Amino acid sequence: MSDTPLLELRNISKRFGGLQALDRVDFNLREGETHALVGENGAGKSTLMRILSGIYQPDEGEYVFDGKPVQFHNPVDALRAGIGMIHQELSVMPQLSVAENVFLGRQPGRAGIIAWKEMNRVAEEELHNLGFDIDVRRPLESYPMGIHQVVEVLRVILSGARVLIMDEPTTALSPSEVDRLIQLVDALRKQNRSIIYISHFLNEVMQVADRVTVLRNGQKIDTLDIEQASLGKLISLILGRSIEDTLPAAEDVHFERNALEVQGLQSDVFHDISFNVGAGEVVSIYGPIGAGHFDLARAIFGLYRFDDGALIVDGKPFPKGFDAKYAIKAGAAYAIESRRKSLLMDEPNYKNITMPHLGKISGFIPRPQKEIKIADQAMTQVHVQPHEPTSAVGRLSGGNQQKIAIARWLTFPPKVFIASEPTRGMDVGAKKEVLGILRDFRNQGYGVLVVSSEPETALAVADRIIVMSHGRIVATMPNSESLDKDALMRLV
């Protein structure tokens, strides 16, 4: 890869009314390089790339491509010059074949007659060169979204693009498809293609980029070789304040006893997941919806199939193919994210609390007085108000319903307690109470695993935080007062 820039943007400025979207931004791209562009929403990334691809015109500045000054009045001009953009919203036609999509609008042939055999052959050959061997005669809609993106990339390449702008390319992809996209970027690099890679997922940036440029509030902050970058440094540059010290590589945490050990768990939605939860520790797994952490929680409790890996609770390995009944007997408890799915809203509080344990309480023969007594003690422990064991759970507030969902596991205390979205939809007071209950569990020696899409919840309760994105663990760190939600959100 040459150090001589293939593409240079110099002093680019753009204003929309009173908003200075870009302020004298410089950016360059080398031949055969993958150069990532990162920054918060509104930092100017998309505006800069829309200028480069001919969608917008700059108010000031110039750009040089292959040593010559250029100006693009529209995307067609840019593509003719060799610059193509892959947008988040793909422009494929799923009902057509893969080959037809590759050659959309420029099918080979004469006199309006398409050369189908030639088109299929070239499409198959070009996809093979990128590492994808698929039947190009099948409709594109029969393939997953990752293949749609590969087809769009190939179409732009065959249109003559030497520079590819990829705008948030993994947003709609599954973990396995993200892996394949990263392989695609590597294949394009080997073909000496130059790529501008825009992404919010900094872990991906660290995997694919040769260099990374950070924009903030319409200005270029810095450009780093990827060897000089770290997640902490990038987040600090993006946010404009130093948080590097709050993102150390997590030290090995040792407890006298692990309540939960997860070893190499693998499924269709999460990959190579390994971590421990100590007895007397709260671990939060934070990630956006779709990160795979909720399915991971279900898998630990026997409600979601995983293909490989091992689970150990309180030193005892779980057998292959275990179910929730086995997990409960082994000492696992799970409060799912939907209170309405976990509770019988028309049934009394005491039945909701004793339901998982009827076999132990009464041999499955209903004994209401005994159940009410047990439920009464559990409701007292978690401060349910109003304290009415025989009242329908549906009459309680959301916060008190969540307390009931937690209280059912106090009858026979577990070794590890898993809580998915434990504070979702609650007011501040209710959140504080529920998180206090989880901390009490920790103080009593339970292992507590909190799974949440709310960074505030993860930070409020955890001793240690695991961050997941696209089905993978991307960071593990001890909690600290200086770690905040912005830093966590930048990691995904």
Short mmCIF file of C-alpha atoms in Angstrom, two decimals, residues 249 279 328 371 396 422:
data_model
loop_
_atom_site.label_atom_id
_atom_site.label_comp_id
_atom_site.label_asym_id
_atom_site.label_seq_id
_atom_site.Cartn_x
_atom_site.Cartn_y
_atom_site.Cartn_z
CA ALA A 249 -8.33 -4.26 29.94
CA ALA A 279 -20.55 -15.68 44.12
CA ILE A 328 -33.91 -24.33 38.29
CA GLU A 371 -48.29 -20.83 49.77
CA LEU A 396 -49.70 -3.79 41.01
CA PRO A 422 -34.97 -5.56 35.30
#
